[in-house]
Tab-separated table of C-alpha atoms and ligand atoms in Angstrom:
chain	number	residue	atom	x	y	z
H	23	ASP	CA	-0.004	0.003	0.002
H	24	GLY	CA	3.050	2.265	-0.018
H	25	ALA	CA	3.749	5.060	2.387
H	26	GLY	CA	0.973	6.633	4.331
H	27	GLY	CA	-1.938	5.263	6.246
H	28	ARG	CA	-4.906	3.299	5.176
H	29	ASN	CA	-8.528	3.394	6.051
H	30	GLU	CA	-8.977	-0.294	6.827
H	31	ARG	CA	-12.749	-0.144	6.932
H	32	GLU	CA	-13.175	1.271	3.444
H	33	VAL	CA	-16.657	2.254	4.543
H	34	ALA	CA	-17.808	5.513	3.069
H	35	PRO	CA	-18.910	8.057	5.671
H	36	PRO	CA	-22.290	9.616	4.826
H	37	GLY	CA	-22.167	11.821	1.741
H	38	VAL	CA	-18.692	10.599	0.745
H	39	ASP	CA	-18.254	9.105	-2.712
H	40	ILE	CA	-15.482	6.522	-2.686
H	41	THR	CA	-15.939	5.496	-6.314
H	42	VAL	CA	-13.996	8.500	-7.636
H	43	ALA	CA	-10.742	9.927	-6.341
H	44	HIS	CA	-10.861	13.185	-4.344
H	45	SER	CA	-7.983	15.610	-4.261
H	46	ALA	CA	-8.209	16.113	-0.489
H	47	ARG	CA	-7.844	12.359	0.099
H	48	VAL	CA	-5.109	11.787	-2.482
H	49	TYR	CA	-3.143	14.625	-0.890
H	50	ASP	CA	-3.859	13.216	2.583
H	51	TRP	CA	-2.379	9.882	1.466
H	52	TRP	CA	0.796	11.569	0.181
H	53	LEU	CA	1.178	13.363	3.507
H	54	GLY	CA	0.849	10.053	5.382
H	55	GLY	CA	-2.747	10.522	6.535
H	56	THR	CA	-5.410	7.812	6.935
H	57	ASP	CA	-8.453	9.551	5.464
H	58	ASN	CA	-8.241	8.001	2.031
H	59	PHE	CA	-9.716	5.109	0.085
H	60	ALA	CA	-8.518	2.584	-2.513
H	61	VAL	CA	-9.540	4.832	-5.412
H	62	ASP	CA	-7.535	7.730	-3.935
H	63	ARG	CA	-4.451	5.599	-3.329
H	64	ALA	CA	-4.648	4.232	-6.895
H	65	VAL	CA	-4.623	7.753	-8.350
H	66	GLY	CA	-1.981	8.846	-5.812
H	67	ALA	CA	0.220	5.909	-6.801
H	68	ALA	CA	-0.252	6.627	-10.526
H	69	PHE	CA	0.871	10.209	-9.887
H	70	ALA	CA	3.891	8.915	-7.988
H	71	GLU	CA	4.801	6.646	-10.888
H	72	ALA	CA	5.084	9.693	-13.149
H	73	ILE	CA	6.624	11.942	-10.470
H	74	PRO	CA	8.419	9.759	-7.897
H	75	ASP	CA	9.089	12.675	-5.544
H	76	ILE	CA	5.487	13.768	-5.406
H	77	ARG	CA	5.112	13.119	-1.673
H	78	THR	CA	8.163	15.233	-0.908
H	79	MET	CA	6.710	17.938	-3.133
H	80	ALA	CA	3.403	17.837	-1.194
H	81	ARG	CA	5.356	18.178	2.049
H	82	GLU	CA	7.294	21.115	0.600
H	83	ASN	CA	3.996	22.757	-0.258
H	84	ARG	CA	2.936	22.360	3.389
H	85	ARG	CA	6.288	23.718	4.591
H	86	PHE	CA	5.774	26.776	2.393
H	87	LEU	CA	2.359	27.281	3.976
H	88	ASP	CA	3.938	27.271	7.445
H	89	ARG	CA	6.682	29.678	6.321
H	90	VAL	CA	4.318	32.088	4.677
H	91	VAL	CA	1.863	32.191	7.594
H	92	ASP	CA	4.728	32.826	9.971
H	93	HIS	CA	6.034	35.555	7.654
H	94	LEU	CA	2.627	37.240	7.295
H	95	VAL	CA	2.021	37.260	11.030
H	96	ARG	CA	5.490	38.390	12.079
H	97	GLU	CA	6.605	40.683	9.251
H	98	ALA	CA	3.331	41.906	7.777
H	99	GLY	CA	1.188	42.034	10.912
H	100	VAL	CA	-1.612	39.987	9.371
H	101	ARG	CA	-4.085	38.653	11.921
H	102	GLN	CA	-6.790	37.179	9.717
H	103	PHE	CA	-6.719	34.263	7.280
H	104	LEU	CA	-9.274	32.990	4.775
H	105	ASP	CA	-7.978	29.589	3.714
H	106	ILE	CA	-9.846	28.162	0.714
H	107	GLY	CA	-9.360	24.498	-0.148
H	108	SER	CA	-8.028	24.017	3.356
H	109	GLY	CA	-7.922	20.232	3.115
H	110	ILE	CA	-8.087	17.408	5.631
H	111	PRO	CA	-6.497	18.602	8.890
H	112	THR	CA	-2.785	17.830	9.133
H	113	SER	CA	-0.018	18.886	11.462
H	114	PRO	CA	0.469	21.718	11.956
H	115	ASN	CA	-2.756	23.301	10.737
H	116	LEU	CA	-2.718	26.924	9.590
H	117	HIS	CA	-4.495	28.213	12.698
H	118	GLU	CA	-1.935	26.482	14.905
H	119	VAL	CA	0.953	28.160	13.074
H	120	ALA	CA	-0.738	31.566	13.228
H	121	GLN	CA	-2.022	31.313	16.781
H	122	ARG	CA	1.243	30.118	18.218
H	123	THR	CA	2.801	33.412	17.088
H	124	THR	CA	-0.156	35.625	17.879
H	125	ALA	CA	-2.957	34.452	20.121
H	126	ASP	CA	-5.429	36.816	18.442
H	127	ALA	CA	-5.171	35.307	14.938
H	128	ARG	CA	-8.513	34.477	13.326
H	129	VAL	CA	-8.927	31.808	10.679
H	130	VAL	CA	-11.788	30.776	8.416
H	131	TYR	CA	-11.302	27.543	6.540
H	132	VAL	CA	-13.340	26.805	3.390
H	133	ASP	CA	-13.570	23.510	1.538
H	134	ASN	CA	-16.187	21.646	-0.493
H	135	ASP	CA	-15.239	18.070	0.450
H	136	PRO	CA	-17.560	16.210	2.848
H	137	ILE	CA	-14.626	14.475	4.598
H	138	VAL	CA	-13.026	17.856	5.252
H	139	LEU	CA	-16.372	19.072	6.605
H	140	ALA	CA	-16.582	16.174	9.096
H	141	HIS	CA	-13.020	16.706	10.354
H	142	SER	CA	-13.268	20.462	10.472
H	143	ARG	CA	-16.311	20.324	12.728
H	144	ALA	CA	-14.314	18.353	15.272
H	145	LEU	CA	-11.294	20.620	14.855
H	146	ILE	CA	-13.350	23.780	15.354
H	147	ARG	CA	-15.068	22.317	18.423
H	148	ASP	CA	-11.674	21.545	19.953
H	149	SER	CA	-10.064	24.896	19.096
H	150	GLY	CA	-12.927	26.823	20.778
H	151	ALA	CA	-13.574	30.552	21.265
H	152	GLY	CA	-14.776	31.292	17.703
H	153	ALA	CA	-11.303	32.281	16.495
H	154	THR	CA	-11.157	29.369	14.042
H	155	GLU	CA	-14.188	28.563	11.899
H	156	TYR	CA	-15.167	26.523	8.875
H	157	ILE	CA	-17.458	27.218	5.923
H	158	HIS	CA	-18.536	24.383	3.681
H	159	ALA	CA	-18.562	26.075	0.266
H	160	ASP	CA	-17.171	26.025	-3.231
H	161	LEU	CA	-14.595	28.461	-4.579
H	162	ARG	CA	-16.551	28.483	-7.840
H	163	ASP	CA	-19.348	30.271	-5.947
H	164	PRO	CA	-17.456	33.102	-4.236
H	165	ALA	CA	-20.680	35.001	-3.462
H	166	SER	CA	-21.778	32.141	-1.198
H	167	ILE	CA	-18.501	32.381	0.752
H	168	LEU	CA	-18.770	36.165	1.088
H	169	ALA	CA	-22.423	36.002	2.172
H	170	ASP	CA	-21.886	33.301	4.789
H	171	PRO	CA	-22.635	34.715	8.269
H	172	VAL	CA	-19.680	32.740	9.689
H	173	LEU	CA	-17.330	34.919	7.617
H	174	ALA	CA	-18.701	38.212	8.957
H	175	ARG	CA	-18.775	36.826	12.475
H	176	THR	CA	-15.177	35.645	12.419
H	177	LEU	CA	-13.240	38.091	10.240
H	178	ASP	CA	-13.340	41.892	10.115
H	179	LEU	CA	-13.320	42.667	6.411
H	180	GLY	CA	-12.302	46.238	7.237
H	181	GLN	CA	-8.883	44.898	8.308
H	182	PRO	CA	-6.310	43.083	6.150
H	183	VAL	CA	-6.969	39.420	5.424
H	184	ALA	CA	-4.633	36.875	3.897
H	185	LEU	CA	-6.507	34.897	1.240
H	186	MET	CA	-4.868	31.483	0.985
H	187	LEU	CA	-5.287	29.576	-2.287
H	188	VAL	CA	-2.667	26.950	-1.639
H	189	ALA	CA	-2.557	23.876	-3.891
H	190	MET	CA	-6.171	24.300	-4.880
H	191	LEU	CA	-6.552	26.409	-8.045
H	192	MET	CA	-5.322	23.491	-10.196
H	193	LEU	CA	-8.564	21.749	-9.289
H	194	ILE	CA	-10.617	24.437	-11.099
H	195	ALA	CA	-10.916	24.040	-14.866
H	196	ASP	CA	-10.284	27.025	-17.134
H	197	GLU	CA	-13.962	27.050	-18.148
H	198	ASP	CA	-14.929	27.622	-14.482
H	199	ASP	CA	-12.769	30.783	-14.583
H	200	PRO	CA	-10.511	30.368	-11.532
H	201	TRP	CA	-9.040	33.829	-12.291
H	202	GLY	CA	-12.455	35.504	-12.115
H	203	THR	CA	-13.678	33.647	-9.033
H	204	SER	CA	-10.517	34.292	-7.028
H	205	ARG	CA	-10.627	37.919	-8.150
H	206	GLU	CA	-14.113	38.264	-6.706
H	207	LEU	CA	-12.760	37.277	-3.294
H	208	MET	CA	-9.697	39.518	-3.685
H	209	ASP	CA	-11.994	42.459	-4.531
H	210	ALA	CA	-13.918	41.949	-1.258
H	211	LEU	CA	-10.766	42.432	0.847
H	212	PRO	CA	-9.396	45.794	2.012
H	213	PRO	CA	-6.022	47.339	0.932
H	214	GLY	CA	-3.122	45.784	2.802
H	215	SER	CA	-4.629	42.312	2.326
H	216	TYR	CA	-2.556	39.496	0.845
H	217	VAL	CA	-3.184	36.635	-1.537
H	218	VAL	CA	-1.027	33.515	-1.251
H	219	ILE	CA	-0.948	30.974	-4.063
H	220	THR	CA	0.821	27.738	-4.813
H	221	HIS	CA	0.047	25.898	-8.016
H	222	PRO	CA	1.475	22.768	-9.702
H	223	GLY	CA	3.564	24.023	-12.614
H	224	GLN	CA	3.101	22.837	-16.177
H	225	ASP	CA	6.620	23.964	-17.040
H	226	PHE	CA	8.852	21.953	-14.641
H	227	ASP	CA	8.493	18.562	-16.365
H	228	PRO	CA	5.771	18.738	-19.040
H	229	ALA	CA	5.955	15.040	-19.970
H	230	ALA	CA	5.536	13.867	-16.362
H	231	MET	CA	2.784	16.394	-15.804
H	232	ALA	CA	0.893	15.098	-18.858
H	233	LYS	CA	0.964	11.598	-17.334
H	234	VAL	CA	-0.350	12.911	-14.044
H	235	VAL	CA	-3.164	14.803	-15.742
H	236	GLY	CA	-4.083	11.603	-17.589
H	237	ALA	CA	-4.099	9.597	-14.326
H	238	ALA	CA	-6.244	12.243	-12.652
H	239	GLY	CA	-8.766	12.160	-15.505
H	240	ARG	CA	-9.013	8.355	-15.356
H	241	GLY	CA	-9.681	8.682	-11.592
H	242	GLY	CA	-12.467	11.210	-12.230
H	243	MET	CA	-10.451	14.190	-10.931
H	244	THR	CA	-9.938	17.569	-12.614
H	245	LEU	CA	-6.286	18.641	-12.544
H	246	VAL	CA	-4.947	21.610	-14.467
H	247	PRO	CA	-1.261	22.386	-13.969
H	248	ARG	CA	-0.494	25.918	-15.208
H	249	ASP	CA	2.677	27.627	-16.387
H	250	ARG	CA	4.301	30.517	-14.598
H	251	ALA	CA	2.420	33.160	-16.652
H	252	GLY	CA	-0.906	31.434	-15.912
H	253	VAL	CA	-0.101	31.503	-12.192
H	254	GLU	CA	1.116	35.131	-12.290
H	255	ARG	CA	-2.225	36.095	-13.795
H	256	PHE	CA	-3.973	35.210	-10.527
H	257	PHE	CA	-2.174	38.053	-8.741
H	258	ALA	CA	-3.545	40.606	-11.242
H	259	ASP	CA	-2.572	44.148	-10.185
H	260	TRP	CA	-1.660	43.286	-6.591
H	261	GLU	CA	2.000	43.922	-5.683
H	262	LEU	CA	4.062	40.730	-5.602
H	263	VAL	CA	6.288	40.580	-2.526
H	264	GLU	CA	9.890	39.426	-2.967
H	265	PRO	CA	10.935	37.101	-4.572
H	266	GLY	CA	7.840	37.097	-6.829
H	267	VAL	CA	6.364	33.963	-8.395
H	268	VAL	CA	9.085	31.361	-7.960
H	269	PRO	CA	9.428	27.598	-7.456
H	270	VAL	CA	8.027	26.815	-4.004
H	271	LEU	CA	11.464	25.780	-2.711
H	272	ALA	CA	12.872	29.195	-3.626
H	273	TRP	CA	10.224	31.223	-1.765
H	274	ARG	CA	12.150	32.592	1.251
H	275	PRO	CA	13.672	29.258	2.331
H	276	ASP	CA	14.168	29.203	6.100
H	277	GLY	CA	17.409	27.172	5.817
H	278	PRO	CA	20.224	27.282	3.279
H	279	PRO	CA	19.089	27.897	-0.344
H	280	PRO	CA	17.876	24.653	-1.955
H	281	ALA	CA	20.433	22.775	-4.037
H	282	ASP	CA	17.863	22.455	-6.838
H	283	PRO	CA	14.994	24.940	-6.509
H	284	ASN	CA	13.175	23.185	-9.366
H	285	ALA	CA	12.968	19.898	-7.448
H	286	ALA	CA	9.368	20.548	-6.320
H	287	TYR	CA	6.963	21.282	-9.169
H	288	TYR	CA	4.919	24.055	-7.575
H	289	TRP	CA	4.889	27.751	-8.373
H	290	ALA	CA	4.491	29.938	-5.279
H	291	GLY	CA	3.811	33.626	-4.777
H	292	VAL	CA	2.427	36.199	-2.365
H	293	ALA	CA	1.009	39.625	-3.283
H	294	ARG	CA	-0.325	42.603	-1.363
H	295	LYS	CA	-3.366	44.640	-2.282
H	296	PRO	CA	-2.228	48.211	-2.976
H	297	GLY	CA	-3.902	51.380	-1.779
K	15	SAM	N1	-4.562	23.930	0.985
K	15	SAM	C1	-4.162	22.669	1.578
K	15	SAM	C2	-2.678	22.494	1.448
K	15	SAM	O1	-2.082	23.115	0.556
K	15	SAM	O2	-2.065	21.738	2.194
K	15	SAM	C3	-4.899	21.480	0.975
K	15	SAM	C4	-4.726	21.323	-0.524
K	15	SAM	S1	-5.609	19.927	-1.231
K	15	SAM	C5	-4.490	19.427	-2.461
K	15	SAM	C6	-6.892	20.753	-2.167
K	15	SAM	C7	-8.168	21.033	-1.391
K	15	SAM	O3	-9.049	21.871	-2.157
K	15	SAM	C8	-8.980	19.781	-1.064
K	15	SAM	O4	-9.237	19.722	0.304
K	15	SAM	C9	-10.243	19.903	-1.895
K	15	SAM	O5	-11.366	19.329	-1.262
K	15	SAM	C10	-10.363	21.402	-1.988
K	15	SAM	N2	-11.194	21.832	-3.144
K	15	SAM	C11	-11.157	21.354	-4.388
K	15	SAM	N3	-12.010	22.020	-5.177
K	15	SAM	C12	-12.619	22.948	-4.389
K	15	SAM	C13	-13.611	23.934	-4.630
K	15	SAM	N4	-14.128	24.098	-5.860
K	15	SAM	N5	-14.011	24.699	-3.606
K	15	SAM	C14	-13.472	24.552	-2.370
K	15	SAM	N6	-12.514	23.626	-2.086
K	15	SAM	C15	-12.093	22.838	-3.081
């Protein structure tokens, strides 16, 4: 069964379809989690056949998330996070990283996967005090996220918010206009807000990526790697912070510079809303 855990029961929780692969569960398997099913592991293994280091890459994406949250809290004074496509809880979760640096950090998670919903309820109950909340919604319907009373109750949209779109925009097909939908959320945030994006890159190893896209399609999953220009487009007219849109390993590494910054196939960038 490879690395990672396994859900021995293979019994679908209510509302969970285990006949098609789900990105949250494939990613959970790569990270060593147990909330995945045979169909997810099959797709995850097919990805790993094309890109043997894919688990390391997923971990590097998580490490970036920790680095960037730490940076935004310490250096940019951000206190509020809207994390869309938050995923199955892992360790550490975004709110843990933020709240360990500043006790007053507020976090709203958003995801559209029923397994994430089930876990997030438990996580929110345990974290208490209304500082960490969850909205079950779809990025493709940004108005429903913005209108959700949980958002207004948890975040002050008059103060800067970091919009996190980390390893999730590749799950939105071009025809669903991921640029337009993310822009709608960006437009709702005040100046001084940030948007944080990582995105699997089409341009690191196009042949391997083509295999992965094929495996995803056979598993019933949408996966759209994009090139650097396609990822840069998400930031629109917001001001990219140094070092711009770069391979995830090259975004402000907290140790020595990586020997090969192109070893993880994700683009990463952070931008600030001007004004
Ligand atoms: N952001 C986390 C991270 O980087 O560690 C998790 C990334 S995981 C690969 C992608 C997540 O996006 C999954 O949990 C999936 O359910 C969620 N997702 C996919 N499509 C979505 C959509 N249209 N709206 C909201 N969430 C979505």
